[in-house]
Amino acid sequence: MPSSVQILGTGQLLELSRRLRTAGGPRLRQNLARRVRRAAEPLQRDLQQAIRTVQLPGPGRTVRGGPSPTSRPLRATLAGAVRISVRQSSSPGARVWLDKSRLPADLRNMPWVIEQGRVRHPVFGNRRRWATQWARPTGWWSNTVRNGTPRMRAEIERVLGDVRRDLQ
């Protein structure tokens, strides 16, 4: 199930955060935050691409229905809710997460539903008639996070090494 991916509070980040505060360099802190965010952006893009490419095949119809009662595209809406946050406070780090507040109320649980592979919804907004669509449980969130986290971690370690050299 989707949750946030966090690289927080490692010993190196905490020690570096303390040294940045004592050095008092706002330029260094901003530079660190910018580079940590850049390290997390590929994972965010990968997650957005993964949700955009999830296939939700329908049960098959012989007669085509009318237009969708909603104008919002499902996959693009879900992709827009994948966010990054960077902290430099007591637990510094980067977090890639799905912001449910950026989703419409009726789609708040949809990322988890798609991750499991079963989507049940009213047919063209008619709440008396429901359809079930099956997605292959592709693990659009968990597999993408598993594949992208080592790259993100390595990039952050490289950034920490660069900033540590700047402080010496």
CSV table of N, CA and C in Angstrom, one decimal:
chain,number,residue,atom,x,y,z
A,1,MET,N,0.8,-1.2,0.0
A,1,MET,CA,0.0,0.0,0.0
A,1,MET,C,0.9,1.2,0.0
A,2,PRO,N,0.5,2.3,-0.7
A,2,PRO,CA,1.3,3.5,-0.7
A,2,PRO,C,1.4,4.1,0.6
A,3,SER,N,2.6,4.5,0.9
A,3,SER,CA,2.9,5.3,2.1
A,3,SER,C,4.0,6.3,1.6
A,4,SER,N,4.5,7.0,2.6
A,4,SER,CA,5.6,7.9,2.1
A,4,SER,C,7.0,7.2,2.2
A,5,VAL,N,7.9,7.7,1.4
A,5,VAL,CA,9.2,7.2,1.3
A,5,VAL,C,10.0,8.3,2.0
A,6,GLN,N,10.8,7.9,3.1
A,6,GLN,CA,11.5,8.9,3.8
A,6,GLN,C,12.9,8.5,4.0
A,7,ILE,N,13.8,9.5,3.8
A,7,ILE,CA,15.2,9.3,4.2
A,7,ILE,C,15.4,10.4,5.2
A,8,LEU,N,15.3,10.0,6.5
A,8,LEU,CA,15.3,11.0,7.6
A,8,LEU,C,16.3,10.5,8.7
A,9,GLY,N,16.7,11.5,9.4
A,9,GLY,CA,17.4,11.3,10.6
A,9,GLY,C,18.6,10.4,10.6
A,10,THR,N,19.2,10.2,9.5
A,10,THR,CA,20.4,9.3,9.6
A,10,THR,C,21.5,10.1,10.3
A,11,GLY,N,22.4,9.4,10.9
A,11,GLY,CA,23.4,10.0,11.7
A,11,GLY,C,24.1,11.1,10.9
A,12,GLN,N,24.4,10.9,9.6
A,12,GLN,CA,25.1,11.9,8.8
A,12,GLN,C,24.3,13.1,8.6
A,13,LEU,N,23.0,13.0,8.4
A,13,LEU,CA,22.1,14.1,8.2
A,13,LEU,C,22.0,14.9,9.5
A,14,LEU,N,21.9,14.3,10.6
A,14,LEU,CA,21.8,15.0,11.9
A,14,LEU,C,23.1,15.8,12.2
A,15,GLU,N,24.2,15.1,12.0
A,15,GLU,CA,25.5,15.7,12.3
A,15,GLU,C,25.7,16.9,11.4
A,16,LEU,N,25.4,16.7,10.1
A,16,LEU,CA,25.6,17.8,9.1
A,16,LEU,C,24.6,19.0,9.4
A,17,SER,N,23.4,18.7,9.8
A,17,SER,CA,22.4,19.7,10.1
A,17,SER,C,22.9,20.6,11.3
A,18,ARG,N,23.5,19.9,12.3
A,18,ARG,CA,24.0,20.7,13.4
A,18,ARG,C,25.2,21.6,13.0
A,19,ARG,N,26.1,21.0,12.2
A,19,ARG,CA,27.2,21.8,11.7
A,19,ARG,C,26.8,23.0,10.8
A,20,LEU,N,25.7,22.8,10.0
A,20,LEU,CA,25.2,23.9,9.2
A,20,LEU,C,24.6,25.0,10.1
A,21,ARG,N,23.9,24.6,11.2
A,21,ARG,CA,23.4,25.6,12.0
A,21,ARG,C,24.5,26.4,12.7
A,22,THR,N,25.5,25.7,13.2
A,22,THR,CA,26.6,26.4,13.9
A,22,THR,C,27.4,27.3,12.9
A,23,ALA,N,27.6,26.8,11.6
A,23,ALA,CA,28.3,27.6,10.6
A,23,ALA,C,27.4,28.8,10.2
A,24,GLY,N,26.1,28.7,10.4
A,24,GLY,CA,25.2,29.9,10.2
A,24,GLY,C,25.1,30.3,8.7
A,25,GLY,N,25.4,29.4,7.9
A,25,GLY,CA,25.4,29.7,6.4
A,25,GLY,C,24.0,29.4,5.8
A,26,PRO,N,23.2,30.5,5.7
A,26,PRO,CA,21.9,30.2,5.0
A,26,PRO,C,22.1,29.8,3.6
A,27,ARG,N,23.2,30.2,2.9
A,27,ARG,CA,23.4,29.8,1.6
A,27,ARG,C,23.7,28.3,1.5
A,28,LEU,N,24.4,27.8,2.5
A,28,LEU,CA,24.7,26.4,2.5
A,28,LEU,C,23.5,25.6,2.8
A,29,ARG,N,22.6,26.1,3.7
A,29,ARG,CA,21.4,25.3,4.0
A,29,ARG,C,20.5,25.3,2.8
A,30,GLN,N,20.3,26.4,2.1
A,30,GLN,CA,19.5,26.5,0.9
A,30,GLN,C,20.0,25.6,-0.2
A,31,ASN,N,21.3,25.6,-0.3
A,31,ASN,CA,22.0,24.7,-1.3
A,31,ASN,C,21.7,23.3,-1.0
A,32,LEU,N,21.9,22.9,0.3
A,32,LEU,CA,21.6,21.5,0.7
A,32,LEU,C,20.2,21.1,0.4
A,33,ALA,N,19.2,22.0,0.8
A,33,ALA,CA,17.8,21.7,0.6
A,33,ALA,C,17.5,21.5,-0.9
A,34,ARG,N,18.0,22.4,-1.7
A,34,ARG,CA,17.8,22.3,-3.2
A,34,ARG,C,18.3,21.0,-3.7
A,35,ARG,N,19.5,20.6,-3.3
A,35,ARG,CA,20.1,19.4,-3.9
A,35,ARG,C,19.5,18.2,-3.4
A,36,VAL,N,19.0,18.2,-2.1
A,36,VAL,CA,18.3,17.0,-1.6
A,36,VAL,C,16.9,16.9,-2.4
A,37,ARG,N,16.3,18.0,-2.6
A,37,ARG,CA,15.0,18.0,-3.4
A,37,ARG,C,15.3,17.4,-4.8
A,38,ARG,N,16.4,17.8,-5.4
A,38,ARG,CA,16.7,17.3,-6.7
A,38,ARG,C,17.0,15.8,-6.7
A,39,ALA,N,17.6,15.3,-5.6
A,39,ALA,CA,17.8,13.9,-5.5
A,39,ALA,C,16.5,13.1,-5.4
A,40,ALA,N,15.5,13.7,-4.9
A,40,ALA,CA,14.2,13.0,-4.7
A,40,ALA,C,13.3,13.2,-6.0
A,41,GLU,N,13.6,14.1,-6.8
A,41,GLU,CA,12.7,14.4,-8.0
A,41,GLU,C,12.6,13.2,-9.0
A,42,PRO,N,13.7,12.4,-9.2
A,42,PRO,CA,13.6,11.3,-10.1
A,42,PRO,C,12.6,10.2,-9.6
A,43,LEU,N,12.6,10.0,-8.3
A,43,LEU,CA,11.6,9.1,-7.7
A,43,LEU,C,10.2,9.6,-7.9
A,44,GLN,N,10.0,10.9,-7.7
A,44,GLN,CA,8.7,11.5,-7.8
A,44,GLN,C,8.2,11.3,-9.3
A,45,ARG,N,9.1,11.6,-10.2
A,45,ARG,CA,8.7,11.4,-11.7
A,45,ARG,C,8.4,10.0,-12.0
A,46,ASP,N,9.2,9.1,-11.4
A,46,ASP,CA,9.0,7.6,-11.7
A,46,ASP,C,7.6,7.2,-11.1
A,47,LEU,N,7.2,7.7,-9.9
A,47,LEU,CA,5.9,7.4,-9.4
A,47,LEU,C,4.8,8.0,-10.2
A,48,GLN,N,5.0,9.2,-10.7
A,48,GLN,CA,4.0,9.8,-11.5
A,48,GLN,C,3.8,9.0,-12.8
A,49,GLN,N,4.9,8.6,-13.4
A,49,GLN,CA,4.8,7.9,-14.6
A,49,GLN,C,4.2,6.5,-14.4
A,50,ALA,N,4.5,5.9,-13.3
A,50,ALA,CA,4.0,4.6,-13.0
A,50,ALA,C,2.4,4.6,-12.9
A,51,ILE,N,1.9,5.6,-12.2
A,51,ILE,CA,0.4,5.7,-12.0
A,51,ILE,C,-0.2,6.1,-13.4
A,52,ARG,N,0.5,6.8,-14.2
A,52,ARG,CA,-0.1,7.2,-15.5
A,52,ARG,C,-0.2,6.0,-16.4
A,53,THR,N,0.7,5.0,-16.2
A,53,THR,CA,0.7,3.9,-17.1
A,53,THR,C,0.0,2.6,-16.6
A,54,VAL,N,-0.7,2.7,-15.4
A,54,VAL,CA,-1.4,1.6,-14.9
A,54,VAL,C,-2.6,1.3,-15.8
A,55,GLN,N,-2.8,0.1,-16.2
A,55,GLN,CA,-3.9,-0.3,-17.0
A,55,GLN,C,-5.1,-0.7,-16.2
A,56,LEU,N,-6.2,-0.2,-16.5
A,56,LEU,CA,-7.5,-0.6,-15.8
A,56,LEU,C,-8.5,-1.1,-16.9
A,57,PRO,N,-8.3,-2.3,-17.3
A,57,PRO,CA,-9.2,-2.8,-18.4
A,57,PRO,C,-10.6,-2.9,-17.9
A,58,GLY,N,-11.6,-2.6,-18.7
A,58,GLY,CA,-13.0,-2.7,-18.4
A,58,GLY,C,-13.5,-4.1,-18.6
A,59,PRO,N,-14.7,-4.4,-18.1
A,59,PRO,CA,-15.3,-5.7,-18.3
A,59,PRO,C,-15.6,-6.0,-19.8
A,60,GLY,N,-15.6,-5.0,-20.6
A,60,GLY,CA,-16.0,-5.2,-22.0
A,60,GLY,C,-17.4,-4.9,-22.2
A,61,ARG,N,-17.7,-4.0,-23.2
A,61,ARG,CA,-19.1,-3.7,-23.5
A,61,ARG,C,-19.3,-4.0,-25.0
A,62,THR,N,-20.6,-4.2,-25.3
A,62,THR,CA,-20.9,-4.4,-26.8
A,62,THR,C,-21.4,-3.0,-27.3
A,63,VAL,N,-22.0,-2.2,-26.5
A,63,VAL,CA,-22.5,-0.9,-26.9
A,63,VAL,C,-21.7,0.2,-26.2
A,64,ARG,N,-21.1,1.1,-26.9
A,64,ARG,CA,-20.4,2.2,-26.2
A,64,ARG,C,-21.3,3.1,-25.5
A,65,GLY,N,-20.9,3.6,-24.3
A,65,GLY,CA,-21.7,4.5,-23.5
A,65,GLY,C,-21.4,5.9,-23.8
A,66,GLY,N,-22.0,6.8,-23.0
A,66,GLY,CA,-21.8,8.2,-23.3
A,66,GLY,C,-20.5,8.7,-22.7
A,67,PRO,N,-20.4,10.0,-22.7
A,67,PRO,CA,-19.2,10.6,-22.2
A,67,PRO,C,-19.1,10.5,-20.6
A,68,SER,N,-17.9,10.6,-20.1
A,68,SER,CA,-17.7,10.4,-18.7
A,68,SER,C,-18.4,11.6,-18.0
A,69,PRO,N,-19.0,11.4,-16.9
A,69,PRO,CA,-19.7,12.5,-16.1
A,69,PRO,C,-18.7,13.4,-15.5
A,70,THR,N,-17.5,13.1,-15.4
A,70,THR,CA,-16.5,13.9,-14.8
A,70,THR,C,-15.4,14.3,-15.8
A,71,SER,N,-14.9,15.5,-15.7
A,71,SER,CA,-13.9,16.0,-16.7
A,71,SER,C,-12.5,15.8,-16.2
A,72,ARG,N,-12.3,15.2,-15.0
A,72,ARG,CA,-10.9,15.0,-14.6
A,72,ARG,C,-10.4,13.7,-15.0
A,73,PRO,N,-9.2,13.6,-15.5
A,73,PRO,CA,-8.6,12.3,-15.9
A,73,PRO,C,-8.1,11.7,-14.6
A,74,LEU,N,-8.4,10.4,-14.4
A,74,LEU,CA,-8.1,9.7,-13.1
A,74,LEU,C,-6.6,9.7,-12.9
A,75,ARG,N,-5.8,9.1,-13.9
A,75,ARG,CA,-4.4,8.9,-13.6
A,75,ARG,C,-3.6,10.2,-13.5
A,76,ALA,N,-4.0,11.2,-14.3
A,76,ALA,CA,-3.3,12.5,-14.1
A,76,ALA,C,-3.6,13.2,-12.8
A,77,THR,N,-4.8,13.0,-12.3
A,77,THR,CA,-5.2,13.5,-11.0
A,77,THR,C,-4.4,12.9,-9.9
A,78,LEU,N,-4.2,11.5,-10.0
A,78,LEU,CA,-3.4,10.8,-9.0
A,78,LEU,C,-2.0,11.2,-9.1
A,79,ALA,N,-1.5,11.3,-10.3
A,79,ALA,CA,0.0,11.7,-10.5
A,79,ALA,C,0.3,13.1,-9.9
A,80,GLY,N,-0.7,14.0,-10.0
A,80,GLY,CA,-0.5,15.3,-9.5
A,80,GLY,C,-0.4,15.4,-8.0
A,81,ALA,N,-0.8,14.3,-7.3
A,81,ALA,CA,-0.8,14.3,-5.8
A,81,ALA,C,0.5,13.8,-5.2
A,82,VAL,N,1.4,13.3,-6.1
A,82,VAL,CA,2.7,12.8,-5.6
A,82,VAL,C,3.6,14.0,-5.3
A,83,ARG,N,4.0,14.2,-4.1
A,83,ARG,CA,4.7,15.4,-3.6
A,83,ARG,C,6.1,15.0,-3.0
A,84,ILE,N,6.9,16.1,-2.9
A,84,ILE,CA,8.2,16.0,-2.2
A,84,ILE,C,8.2,17.0,-1.1
A,85,SER,N,8.8,16.7,0.0
A,85,SER,CA,9.0,17.7,1.0
A,85,SER,C,10.5,17.4,1.6
A,86,VAL,N,11.1,18.5,1.9
A,86,VAL,CA,12.5,18.5,2.4
A,86,VAL,C,12.5,19.3,3.7
A,87,ARG,N,13.1,18.6,4.7
A,87,ARG,CA,13.2,19.3,6.0
A,87,ARG,C,14.6,19.4,6.4
A,88,GLN,N,14.9,20.5,7.2
A,88,GLN,CA,16.2,20.7,7.7
A,88,GLN,C,16.2,20.9,9.2
A,89,SER,N,15.1,20.6,9.8
A,89,SER,CA,15.0,20.9,11.3
A,89,SER,C,15.6,19.7,12.1
A,90,SER,N,15.0,19.3,13.1
A,90,SER,CA,15.6,18.3,14.0
A,90,SER,C,15.7,16.9,13.3
A,91,SER,N,14.8,16.6,12.4
A,91,SER,CA,14.9,15.4,11.7
A,91,SER,C,15.0,15.7,10.2
A,92,PRO,N,16.2,16.1,9.7
A,92,PRO,CA,16.4,16.5,8.4
A,92,PRO,C,16.2,15.3,7.4
A,93,GLY,N,15.8,15.6,6.2
A,93,GLY,CA,15.7,14.6,5.1
A,93,GLY,C,14.7,15.0,4.1
A,94,ALA,N,14.5,14.0,3.2
A,94,ALA,CA,13.6,14.1,2.1
A,94,ALA,C,12.4,13.1,2.2
A,95,ARG,N,11.3,13.5,1.7
A,95,ARG,CA,10.1,12.6,1.8
A,95,ARG,C,9.4,12.7,0.5
A,96,VAL,N,9.1,11.6,-0.1
A,96,VAL,CA,8.2,11.5,-1.3
A,96,VAL,C,6.9,10.9,-0.8
A,97,TRP,N,5.8,11.5,-1.0
A,97,TRP,CA,4.6,11.0,-0.5
A,97,TRP,C,3.4,11.4,-1.4
A,98,LEU,N,2.3,10.7,-1.1
A,98,LEU,CA,1.0,11.0,-1.9
A,98,LEU,C,0.1,11.9,-1.0
A,99,ASP,N,-0.1,13.1,-1.4
A,99,ASP,CA,-0.9,14.1,-0.6
A,99,ASP,C,-2.3,13.9,-0.9
A,100,LYS,N,-3.1,13.2,0.0
A,100,LYS,CA,-4.5,13.0,-0.2
A,100,LYS,C,-5.3,14.2,-0.2
A,101,SER,N,-4.8,15.3,0.4
A,101,SER,CA,-5.5,16.6,0.3
A,101,SER,C,-5.6,17.2,-1.1
A,102,ARG,N,-4.7,16.8,-2.0
A,102,ARG,CA,-4.7,17.3,-3.3
A,102,ARG,C,-5.7,16.4,-4.2
A,103,LEU,N,-6.3,15.4,-3.7
A,103,LEU,CA,-7.2,14.6,-4.4
A,103,LEU,C,-8.7,15.0,-4.1
A,104,PRO,N,-9.6,14.9,-5.1
A,104,PRO,CA,-11.0,15.1,-4.8
A,104,PRO,C,-11.5,14.0,-3.7
A,105,ALA,N,-12.5,14.4,-3.0
A,105,ALA,CA,-12.9,13.5,-1.9
A,105,ALA,C,-13.3,12.1,-2.3
A,106,ASP,N,-13.8,11.9,-3.5
A,106,ASP,CA,-14.2,10.6,-4.0
A,106,ASP,C,-13.0,9.8,-4.5
A,107,LEU,N,-11.8,10.4,-4.6
A,107,LEU,CA,-10.6,9.7,-5.1
A,107,LEU,C,-9.6,9.5,-4.0
A,108,ARG,N,-9.9,9.8,-2.7
A,108,ARG,CA,-8.9,9.8,-1.7
A,108,ARG,C,-8.2,8.4,-1.5
A,109,ASN,N,-9.0,7.3,-1.6
A,109,ASN,CA,-8.5,6.0,-1.4
A,109,ASN,C,-8.1,5.3,-2.7
A,110,MET,N,-8.2,6.0,-3.8
A,110,MET,CA,-8.0,5.3,-5.1
A,110,MET,C,-6.6,4.8,-5.3
A,111,PRO,N,-5.5,5.6,-4.9
A,111,PRO,CA,-4.2,5.0,-5.0
A,111,PRO,C,-4.0,3.7,-4.4
A,112,TRP,N,-4.6,3.5,-3.2
A,112,TRP,CA,-4.4,2.2,-2.5
A,112,TRP,C,-5.3,1.1,-3.2
A,113,VAL,N,-6.4,1.5,-3.7
A,113,VAL,CA,-7.3,0.6,-4.4
A,113,VAL,C,-6.6,0.1,-5.6
A,114,ILE,N,-6.0,1.0,-6.4
A,114,ILE,CA,-5.3,0.6,-7.6
A,114,ILE,C,-4.1,-0.3,-7.3
A,115,GLU,N,-3.4,0.0,-6.2
A,115,GLU,CA,-2.3,-0.8,-5.8
A,115,GLU,C,-2.7,-2.3,-5.5
A,116,GLN,N,-3.9,-2.4,-5.0
A,116,GLN,CA,-4.4,-3.8,-4.7
A,116,GLN,C,-4.9,-4.5,-6.0
A,117,GLY,N,-5.3,-3.7,-7.0
A,117,GLY,CA,-5.7,-4.3,-8.2
A,117,GLY,C,-7.2,-4.4,-8.5
A,118,ARG,N,-8.1,-3.9,-7.7
A,118,ARG,CA,-9.5,-3.9,-7.9
A,118,ARG,C,-10.2,-2.6,-7.7
A,119,VAL,N,-10.8,-2.1,-8.8
A,119,VAL,CA,-11.5,-0.8,-8.7
A,119,VAL,C,-13.0,-1.0,-8.9
A,120,ARG,N,-13.8,-0.6,-8.0
A,120,ARG,CA,-15.2,-0.7,-8.1
A,120,ARG,C,-15.8,0.7,-8.2
A,121,HIS,N,-16.6,1.0,-9.1
A,121,HIS,CA,-17.1,2.3,-9.3
A,121,HIS,C,-18.5,2.3,-10.0
A,122,PRO,N,-19.3,3.4,-9.8
A,122,PRO,CA,-20.6,3.5,-10.5
A,122,PRO,C,-20.4,3.6,-12.0
A,123,VAL,N,-21.3,3.1,-12.8
A,123,VAL,CA,-21.2,3.1,-14.2
A,123,VAL,C,-21.7,4.5,-14.6
A,124,PHE,N,-20.8,5.3,-15.2
A,124,PHE,CA,-21.1,6.7,-15.7
A,124,PHE,C,-21.9,7.5,-14.7
A,125,GLY,N,-21.5,7.4,-13.4
A,125,GLY,CA,-22.1,8.2,-12.3
A,125,GLY,C,-23.4,7.6,-11.8
A,126,ASN,N,-23.9,6.5,-12.3
A,126,ASN,CA,-25.2,6.0,-11.9
A,126,ASN,C,-24.9,5.1,-10.7
A,127,ARG,N,-25.3,5.5,-9.5
A,127,ARG,CA,-25.0,4.8,-8.3
A,127,ARG,C,-25.8,3.6,-8.1
A,128,ARG,N,-26.8,3.3,-9.0
A,128,ARG,CA,-27.5,2.1,-8.9
A,128,ARG,C,-26.9,1.0,-9.7
A,129,ARG,N,-25.9,1.3,-10.5
A,129,ARG,CA,-25.3,0.3,-11.4
A,129,ARG,C,-23.8,0.4,-11.2
A,130,TRP,N,-23.1,-0.6,-10.7
A,130,TRP,CA,-21.7,-0.6,-10.4
A,130,TRP,C,-20.9,-1.5,-11.3
A,131,ALA,N,-19.7,-1.2,-11.6
A,131,ALA,CA,-18.8,-2.1,-12.4
A,131,ALA,C,-17.5,-2.3,-11.6
A,132,THR,N,-16.9,-3.4,-11.8
A,132,THR,CA,-15.6,-3.7,-11.2
A,132,THR,C,-14.5,-3.8,-12.3
A,133,GLN,N,-13.4,-3.1,-12.1
A,133,GLN,CA,-12.3,-3.2,-13.1
A,133,GLN,C,-11.2,-3.8,-12.3
A,134,TRP,N,-10.5,-4.7,-13.0
A,134,TRP,CA,-9.3,-5.3,-12.4
A,134,TRP,C,-8.0,-4.9,-13.0
A,135,ALA,N,-7.1,-4.4,-12.2
A,135,ALA,CA,-5.8,-4.1,-12.6
A,135,ALA,C,-4.9,-5.2,-12.2
A,136,ARG,N,-3.9,-5.4,-13.0
A,136,ARG,CA,-2.9,-6.4,-12.5
A,136,ARG,C,-2.2,-5.7,-11.3
A,137,PRO,N,-2.1,-6.3,-10.2
A,137,PRO,CA,-1.5,-5.7,-9.0
A,137,PRO,C,0.0,-5.4,-9.4
A,138,THR,N,0.2,-4.3,-10.1
A,138,THR,CA,1.6,-4.0,-10.5
A,138,THR,C,2.5,-3.4,-9.4
A,139,GLY,N,1.9,-3.0,-8.3
A,139,GLY,CA,2.7,-2.4,-7.3
A,139,GLY,C,3.2,-1.1,-7.8
A,140,TRP,N,2.4,-0.3,-8.4
A,140,TRP,CA,2.9,0.9,-9.0
A,140,TRP,C,3.6,1.8,-8.0
A,141,TRP,N,3.2,1.7,-6.7
A,141,TRP,CA,3.9,2.5,-5.7
A,141,TRP,C,5.0,1.7,-5.1
A,142,SER,N,4.8,0.5,-4.6
A,142,SER,CA,5.8,-0.3,-3.8
A,142,SER,C,7.0,-0.7,-4.7
A,143,ASN,N,6.7,-1.1,-5.9
A,143,ASN,CA,7.8,-1.5,-6.8
A,143,ASN,C,8.6,-0.3,-7.3
A,144,THR,N,8.0,0.8,-7.6
A,144,THR,CA,8.7,1.9,-8.0
A,144,THR,C,9.6,2.5,-6.9
A,145,VAL,N,9.0,2.5,-5.7
A,145,VAL,CA,9.8,3.0,-4.5
A,145,VAL,C,11.0,2.0,-4.2
A,146,ARG,N,10.7,0.7,-4.3
A,146,ARG,CA,11.8,-0.2,-4.1
A,146,ARG,C,12.9,0.0,-5.1
A,147,ASN,N,12.6,0.2,-6.3
A,147,ASN,CA,13.6,0.4,-7.4
A,147,ASN,C,14.3,1.8,-7.3
A,148,GLY,N,13.6,2.8,-6.8
A,148,GLY,CA,14.1,4.2,-6.9
A,148,GLY,C,14.8,4.6,-5.6
A,149,THR,N,14.5,4.0,-4.5
A,149,THR,CA,15.1,4.4,-3.2
A,149,THR,C,16.7,4.3,-3.2
A,150,PRO,N,17.3,3.2,-3.7
A,150,PRO,CA,18.7,3.2,-3.6
A,150,PRO,C,19.4,4.3,-4.4
A,151,ARG,N,18.8,4.7,-5.5
A,151,ARG,CA,19.4,5.8,-6.3
A,151,ARG,C,19.2,7.1,-5.5
A,152,MET,N,18.1,7.3,-4.9
A,152,MET,CA,17.9,8.5,-4.1
A,152,MET,C,18.8,8.6,-2.9
A,153,ARG,N,19.0,7.4,-2.3
A,153,ARG,CA,19.9,7.4,-1.1
A,153,ARG,C,21.3,7.7,-1.5
A,154,ALA,N,21.8,7.1,-2.6
A,154,ALA,CA,23.1,7.3,-3.1
A,154,ALA,C,23.4,8.8,-3.5
A,155,GLU,N,22.4,9.4,-4.1
A,155,GLU,CA,22.5,10.8,-4.5
A,155,GLU,C,22.6,11.7,-3.2
A,156,ILE,N,21.8,11.4,-2.2
A,156,ILE,CA,21.8,12.2,-1.0
A,156,ILE,C,23.1,12.0,-0.3
A,157,GLU,N,23.7,10.8,-0.3
A,157,GLU,CA,25.0,10.6,0.3
A,157,GLU,C,26.1,11.4,-0.4
A,158,ARG,N,26.0,11.5,-1.7
A,158,ARG,CA,26.9,12.3,-2.5
A,158,ARG,C,26.8,13.8,-2.2
A,159,VAL,N,25.5,14.2,-2.0
A,159,VAL,CA,25.3,15.6,-1.7
A,159,VAL,C,25.9,15.9,-0.3
A,160,LEU,N,25.6,15.0,0.6
A,160,LEU,CA,26.2,15.2,2.0
A,160,LEU,C,27.7,15.3,2.0
A,161,GLY,N,28.3,14.5,1.2
A,161,GLY,CA,29.8,14.5,1.1
A,161,GLY,C,30.3,15.9,0.6
A,162,ASP,N,29.6,16.4,-0.4
A,162,ASP,CA,29.9,17.7,-1.0
A,162,ASP,C,29.8,18.8,0.0
A,163,VAL,N,28.6,18.8,0.7
A,163,VAL,CA,28.4,19.8,1.7
A,163,VAL,C,29.4,19.7,2.9
A,164,ARG,N,29.7,18.5,3.3
A,164,ARG,CA,30.7,18.3,4.4
A,164,ARG,C,32.0,18.8,4.0
A,165,ARG,N,32.4,18.7,2.7
A,165,ARG,CA,33.7,19.2,2.2
A,165,ARG,C,33.6,20.8,2.3
A,166,ASP,N,32.5,21.3,1.9
A,166,ASP,CA,32.3,22.8,2.0
A,166,ASP,C,32.5,23.3,3.4
A,167,LEU,N,32.1,22.6,4.3
A,167,LEU,CA,32.1,23.1,5.7
A,167,LEU,C,33.5,23.0,6.3
A,168,GLN,N,34.4,22.1,5.8
A,168,GLN,CA,35.7,21.9,6.3
A,168,GLN,C,36.7,23.0,5.8
